[in-house]
PDB file of C-alpha atoms in Angstrom:
ATOM      1  CA  MET A 998       3.080 -16.600   6.126  1.00  0.00           C
ATOM      2  CA  GLN A 999       6.757 -16.210   5.388  1.00  0.00           C
ATOM      3  CA  GLU A1000       7.659 -16.914   1.780  1.00  0.00           C
ATOM      4  CA  ASN A1001      11.014 -18.229   0.710  1.00  0.00           C
ATOM      5  CA  LEU A1002      11.931 -15.428  -1.681  1.00  0.00           C
ATOM      6  CA  LYS A1003      15.195 -14.112  -3.036  1.00  0.00           C
ATOM      7  CA  THR A1004      15.934 -10.765  -1.360  1.00  0.00           C
ATOM      8  CA  VAL A1005      16.936  -8.087  -3.849  1.00  0.00           C
ATOM      9  CA  THR A1006      18.362  -4.781  -2.661  1.00  0.00           C
ATOM     10  CA  MET A1007      17.868  -1.634  -4.704  1.00  0.00           C
ATOM     11  CA  GLN A1008      19.166   1.904  -4.365  1.00  0.00           C
ATOM     12  CA  ALA A1009      16.818   4.532  -2.944  1.00  0.00           C
ATOM     13  CA  GLY A1010      15.441   7.112  -5.369  1.00  0.00           C
ATOM     14  CA  ILE A1011      15.680   5.028  -8.561  1.00  0.00           C
ATOM     15  CA  PRO A1012      13.444   6.503 -11.288  1.00  0.00           C
ATOM     16  CA  GLY A1013      10.387   4.316 -11.728  1.00  0.00           C
ATOM     17  CA  THR A1014      10.080   3.379  -8.056  1.00  0.00           C
ATOM     18  CA  ILE A1015       6.959   5.492  -7.570  1.00  0.00           C
ATOM     19  CA  THR A1016       5.383   3.967 -10.676  1.00  0.00           C
ATOM     20  CA  LEU A1017       6.104   0.489  -9.302  1.00  0.00           C
ATOM     21  CA  LEU A1018       4.413   1.436  -6.007  1.00  0.00           C
ATOM     22  CA  GLN A1019       1.424   2.784  -7.944  1.00  0.00           C
ATOM     23  CA  LYS A1020       1.162  -0.463  -9.897  1.00  0.00           C
ATOM     24  CA  GLY A1021       1.182  -2.339  -6.604  1.00  0.00           C
ATOM     25  CA  VAL A1022       3.283  -4.606  -4.417  1.00  0.00           C
ATOM     26  CA  PHE A1023       2.477  -7.294  -1.871  1.00  0.00           C
ATOM     27  CA  ILE A1024       3.176  -7.007   1.825  1.00  0.00           C
ATOM     28  CA  HIS A1025       2.453  -9.241   4.791  1.00  0.00           C
ATOM     29  CA  ALA A1026       0.084  -8.081   7.521  1.00  0.00           C
ATOM     30  CA  THR A1027      -2.244  -9.561  10.115  1.00  0.00           C
ATOM     31  CA  SER A1028      -5.741 -10.473   9.001  1.00  0.00           C
ATOM     32  CA  GLY A1029      -8.411  -8.568  10.900  1.00  0.00           C
ATOM     33  CA  MET A1030      -6.269  -5.536  11.737  1.00  0.00           C
ATOM     34  CA  SER A1031      -7.794  -2.098  11.234  1.00  0.00           C
ATOM     35  CA  VAL A1032      -6.733   0.081   8.329  1.00  0.00           C
ATOM     36  CA  ARG A1033      -5.149   2.482  10.837  1.00  0.00           C
ATOM     37  CA  ASP A1034      -3.110  -0.313  12.440  1.00  0.00           C
ATOM     38  CA  PHE A1035      -2.136  -1.563   8.986  1.00  0.00           C
ATOM     39  CA  MET A1036      -0.781   1.872   8.034  1.00  0.00           C
ATOM     40  CA  VAL A1037       1.079   2.388  11.315  1.00  0.00           C
ATOM     41  CA  GLU A1038       2.223  -1.102  12.347  1.00  0.00           C
ATOM     42  CA  THR A1039       2.691  -2.804   9.002  1.00  0.00           C
ATOM     43  CA  ILE A1040       3.717  -0.022   6.626  1.00  0.00           C
ATOM     44  CA  GLY A1041       5.490   1.979   9.332  1.00  0.00           C
ATOM     45  CA  LEU A1042       3.743   5.326   8.932  1.00  0.00           C
ATOM     46  CA  ASP A1043       3.811   7.781  11.796  1.00  0.00           C
ATOM     47  CA  PRO A1044       0.325   7.835  13.424  1.00  0.00           C
ATOM     48  CA  ASP A1045      -0.067  11.576  12.802  1.00  0.00           C
ATOM     49  CA  TYR A1046       1.001  11.158   9.164  1.00  0.00           C
ATOM     50  CA  ALA A1047      -1.516   8.326   8.678  1.00  0.00           C
ATOM     51  CA  GLU A1048      -4.273  10.491  10.159  1.00  0.00           C
ATOM     52  CA  THR A1049      -3.536  13.771   8.403  1.00  0.00           C
ATOM     53  CA  ARG A1050      -1.691  13.054   5.124  1.00  0.00           C
ATOM     54  CA  VAL A1051      -3.405   9.870   3.922  1.00  0.00           C
ATOM     55  CA  ARG A1052      -6.677  11.384   2.753  1.00  0.00           C
ATOM     56  CA  ALA A1053      -8.045   8.758   0.359  1.00  0.00           C
ATOM     57  CA  ILE A1054      -8.075   5.074   1.263  1.00  0.00           C
ATOM     58  CA  PHE A1055      -9.659   2.281  -0.707  1.00  0.00           C
ATOM     59  CA  VAL A1056     -10.055  -1.349   0.335  1.00  0.00           C
ATOM     60  CA  ASN A1057     -11.009  -3.561  -2.591  1.00  0.00           C
ATOM     61  CA  GLY A1058     -12.080  -0.469  -4.524  1.00  0.00           C
ATOM     62  CA  SER A1059     -14.388   0.892  -1.826  1.00  0.00           C
ATOM     63  CA  PRO A1060     -13.568   4.216  -0.147  1.00  0.00           C
ATOM     64  CA  VAL A1061     -12.806   4.027   3.565  1.00  0.00           C
ATOM     65  CA  ASP A1062     -14.039   6.590   6.078  1.00  0.00           C
ATOM     66  CA  ASP A1063     -13.647   4.692   9.358  1.00  0.00           C
ATOM     67  CA  ILE A1064      -9.968   3.671   9.491  1.00  0.00           C
ATOM     68  CA  ASP A1065     -10.498   2.051  12.884  1.00  0.00           C
ATOM     69  CA  GLY A1066     -13.626   0.080  11.981  1.00  0.00           C
ATOM     70  CA  VAL A1067     -12.693  -1.208   8.524  1.00  0.00           C
ATOM     71  CA  LYS A1068     -10.496  -4.307   8.786  1.00  0.00           C
ATOM     72  CA  ILE A1069      -8.194  -5.879   6.216  1.00  0.00           C
ATOM     73  CA  ASN A1070      -8.092  -9.548   5.317  1.00  0.00           C
ATOM     74  CA  ASP A1071      -5.935 -11.912   3.327  1.00  0.00           C
ATOM     75  CA  GLY A1072      -6.082 -11.112  -0.379  1.00  0.00           C
ATOM     76  CA  ASP A1073      -7.384  -7.549   0.031  1.00  0.00           C
ATOM     77  CA  GLU A1074      -6.208  -4.703  -2.164  1.00  0.00           C
ATOM     78  CA  VAL A1075      -5.468  -1.491  -0.275  1.00  0.00           C
ATOM     79  CA  SER A1076      -4.796   1.841  -2.013  1.00  0.00           C
ATOM     80  CA  LEU A1077      -3.502   4.905  -0.163  1.00  0.00           C
ATOM     81  CA  SER A1078      -3.360   8.439  -1.513  1.00  0.00           C
ATOM     82  CA  GLY A1079      -3.046  12.022  -0.445  1.00  0.00           C
ATOM     83  CA  ALA A1080      -5.818  14.451  -1.340  1.00  0.00           C
ATOM     84  CA  LEU A1081      -7.386  13.775  -4.732  1.00  0.00           C
ATOM     85  CA  PRO A1082      -8.206  16.586  -7.170  1.00  0.00           C
ATOM     86  CA  GLY A1083     -11.635  17.708  -8.299  1.00  0.00           C
ATOM     87  CA  ILE A1084     -15.104  17.076  -6.963  1.00  0.00           C
ATOM     88  CA  SER A1085     -14.758  13.315  -7.467  1.00  0.00           C
ATOM     89  CA  GLY A1086     -11.544  13.359  -5.485  1.00  0.00           C
ATOM     90  CA  ILE A1087     -13.138  15.369  -2.729  1.00  0.00           C
ATOM     91  CA  ALA A1088     -16.037  12.897  -2.591  1.00  0.00           C
ATOM     92  CA  MET A1089     -13.650   9.945  -2.204  1.00  0.00           C
ATOM     93  CA  CYS A1090     -11.491  11.425   0.572  1.00  0.00           C
ATOM     94  CA  ARG A1091     -12.023  10.706   4.255  1.00  0.00           C
ATOM     95  CA  ASP A1092     -13.936  13.109   6.474  1.00  0.00           C
ATOM     96  CA  THR A1093     -15.595  14.977   3.649  1.00  0.00           C
ATOM     97  CA  PRO A1094     -19.038  16.520   4.055  1.00  0.00           C
ATOM     98  CA  ILE A1095     -20.167  15.001   0.770  1.00  0.00           C
ATOM     99  CA  GLY A1096     -19.047  11.483   1.737  1.00  0.00           C
ATOM    100  CA  ALA A1097     -22.647  10.638   2.614  1.00  0.00           C
ATOM    101  CA  PHE A1098     -23.461  10.687  -1.096  1.00  0.00           C
ATOM    102  CA  ARG A1099     -21.274   7.610  -1.599  1.00  0.00           C
ATOM    103  CA  SER A1100     -22.373   5.607   1.438  1.00  0.00           C
ATOM    104  CA  ASP A1101     -23.566   2.722  -0.758  1.00  0.00           C
ATOM    105  CA  ILE A1102     -20.051   2.115  -2.088  1.00  0.00           C
ATOM    106  CA  SER A1103     -18.072   2.854   1.094  1.00  0.00           C
ATOM    107  CA  ALA A1104     -16.190   0.077   2.906  1.00  0.00           C
ATOM    108  CA  GLN A1105     -18.122  -1.120   5.917  1.00  0.00           C
ATOM    109  CA  SER A1106     -16.856  -1.552   9.456  1.00  0.00           C
ATOM    110  CA  SER A1107     -16.260  -5.092  10.638  1.00  0.00           C
ATOM    111  CA  ASP A1108     -16.065  -6.961  13.918  1.00  0.00           C
ATOM    112  CA  ALA A1109     -13.196  -9.093  12.590  1.00  0.00           C
ATOM    113  CA  VAL A1110     -10.427  -9.813  15.078  1.00  0.00           C
ATOM    114  CA  ARG A1111      -6.745 -10.275  14.385  1.00  0.00           C
ATOM    115  CA  SER A1112      -6.236 -13.844  13.344  1.00  0.00           C
ATOM    116  CA  GLY A1113      -3.397 -15.061  11.216  1.00  0.00           C
ATOM    117  CA  ASP A1114      -1.355 -13.874   8.314  1.00  0.00           C
ATOM    118  CA  ALA A1115      -2.620 -11.853   5.395  1.00  0.00           C
ATOM    119  CA  LYS A1116      -0.978 -11.061   2.086  1.00  0.00           C
ATOM    120  CA  ILE A1117      -2.138  -7.588   1.013  1.00  0.00           C
ATOM    121  CA  TYR A1118      -1.776  -6.008  -2.418  1.00  0.00           C
ATOM    122  CA  LEU A1119      -0.815  -2.402  -1.673  1.00  0.00           C
ATOM    123  CA  LYS A1120      -0.839   0.593  -4.009  1.00  0.00           C
ATOM    124  CA  LEU A1121       0.560   3.995  -3.043  1.00  0.00           C
ATOM    125  CA  PHE A1122      -0.302   7.131  -5.016  1.00  0.00           C
ATOM    126  CA  ASN A1123       0.874  10.741  -5.367  1.00  0.00           C
ATOM    127  CA  LEU A1124       2.439  12.289  -2.251  1.00  0.00           C
ATOM    128  CA  ILE A1125       2.033   9.093  -0.253  1.00  0.00           C
ATOM    129  CA  ALA A1126       4.153   7.155  -2.764  1.00  0.00           C
ATOM    130  CA  GLN A1127       6.784   9.894  -2.690  1.00  0.00           C
ATOM    131  CA  GLU A1128       6.831  10.432   1.066  1.00  0.00           C
ATOM    132  CA  ALA A1129       6.120   6.945   2.440  1.00  0.00           C
ATOM    133  CA  GLY A1130       7.590   4.774  -0.310  1.00  0.00           C
ATOM    134  CA  LYS A1131      11.051   4.760   1.257  1.00  0.00           C
ATOM    135  CA  THR A1132       9.691   3.654   4.636  1.00  0.00           C
ATOM    136  CA  LEU A1133       7.798   0.828   2.980  1.00  0.00           C
ATOM    137  CA  LEU A1134      10.775  -0.265   0.877  1.00  0.00           C
ATOM    138  CA  GLN A1135      13.039  -0.286   3.935  1.00  0.00           C
ATOM    139  CA  LYS A1136      10.745  -2.915   5.436  1.00  0.00           C
ATOM    140  CA  GLY A1137      10.585  -4.804   2.142  1.00  0.00           C
ATOM    141  CA  VAL A1138       7.859  -5.559  -0.371  1.00  0.00           C
ATOM    142  CA  ILE A1139       7.098  -8.499  -2.589  1.00  0.00           C
ATOM    143  CA  ALA A1140       7.182  -7.542  -6.245  1.00  0.00           C
ATOM    144  CA  LEU A1141       7.330  -9.493  -9.460  1.00  0.00           C
ATOM    145  CA  ALA A1142      10.808  -9.486 -10.992  1.00  0.00           C
ATOM    146  CA  GLU A1143       9.303  -8.620 -14.373  1.00  0.00           C
ATOM    147  CA  ASP A1144       7.580  -5.551 -12.870  1.00  0.00           C
ATOM    148  CA  VAL A1145      10.812  -4.429 -11.216  1.00  0.00           C
ATOM    149  CA  ARG A1146      12.591  -4.692 -14.572  1.00  0.00           C
ATOM    150  CA  ALA A1147       9.755  -2.966 -16.440  1.00  0.00           C
ATOM    151  CA  TYR A1148       9.417   0.011 -14.085  1.00  0.00           C
ATOM    152  CA  LEU A1149      12.987   0.532 -12.900  1.00  0.00           C
ATOM    153  CA  LYS A1150      14.498  -0.191 -16.339  1.00  0.00           C
ATOM    154  CA  GLU A1151      18.280   0.360 -16.215  1.00  0.00           C
ATOM    155  CA  GLY A1152      17.973   1.131 -12.484  1.00  0.00           C
ATOM    156  CA  ALA A1153      16.760  -2.412 -11.756  1.00  0.00           C
ATOM    157  CA  PRO A1154      19.046  -4.274  -9.344  1.00  0.00           C
ATOM    158  CA  GLU A1155      21.568  -6.523 -11.060  1.00  0.00           C
ATOM    159  CA  GLU A1156      20.862  -9.407  -8.678  1.00  0.00           C
ATOM    160  CA  LEU A1157      17.276  -9.826  -9.930  1.00  0.00           C
ATOM    161  CA  PRO A1158      16.825 -13.469 -10.865  1.00  0.00           C
ATOM    162  CA  PRO A1159      16.587 -14.093 -14.608  1.00  0.00           C
ATOM    163  CA  GLU A1160      13.277 -15.918 -14.226  1.00  0.00           C
ATOM    164  CA  ASN A1161      10.094 -13.998 -13.701  1.00  0.00           C
ATOM    165  CA  GLY A1162       8.386 -14.371 -10.369  1.00  0.00           C
ATOM    166  CA  PRO A1163       8.176 -12.804  -6.924  1.00  0.00           C
ATOM    167  CA  VAL A1164      11.169 -11.312  -5.094  1.00  0.00           C
ATOM    168  CA  LEU A1165      11.533  -9.530  -1.766  1.00  0.00           C
ATOM    169  CA  LEU A1166      12.542  -5.993  -2.778  1.00  0.00           C
ATOM    170  CA  LYS A1167      14.261  -3.723  -0.229  1.00  0.00           C
ATOM    171  CA  ILE A1168      16.369  -0.607  -0.055  1.00  0.00           C
TER     172      ILE A1168
END
């Protein structure tokens, strides 16, 4: 699923980049891949980083405990975060003793197999946005030109097309 998009290059470290990643960007992946494989193969996170630093994962708003069993599919929204504050944050993180209290809302494992392209809406929060955002942007993300302008303000790349719509944003 390769889109014919204008590639726009931005400078690393532009103020507003983390806010843009929190708002969300699209990336291409393979439908049916596990959340772990998505983080490592698609985003480019080191396997140890994905295991230890990414503490809260949500797929379509449901917390994920089993990063090998939960699979992503075309159109899914995936949110990645470091540790979350407070008792609610603790309850939503992976491998928490109180995770059993939220079993009814947790993402369920799937037998889905890799099969075709998937366009995933990805949101990165707190330390993950700061630490992994550059890796993600080096690979490229699909963002709306109007969002790039809104969040990066005067740091927005000059080659953004004047019309609103999707662009391939890279550093």
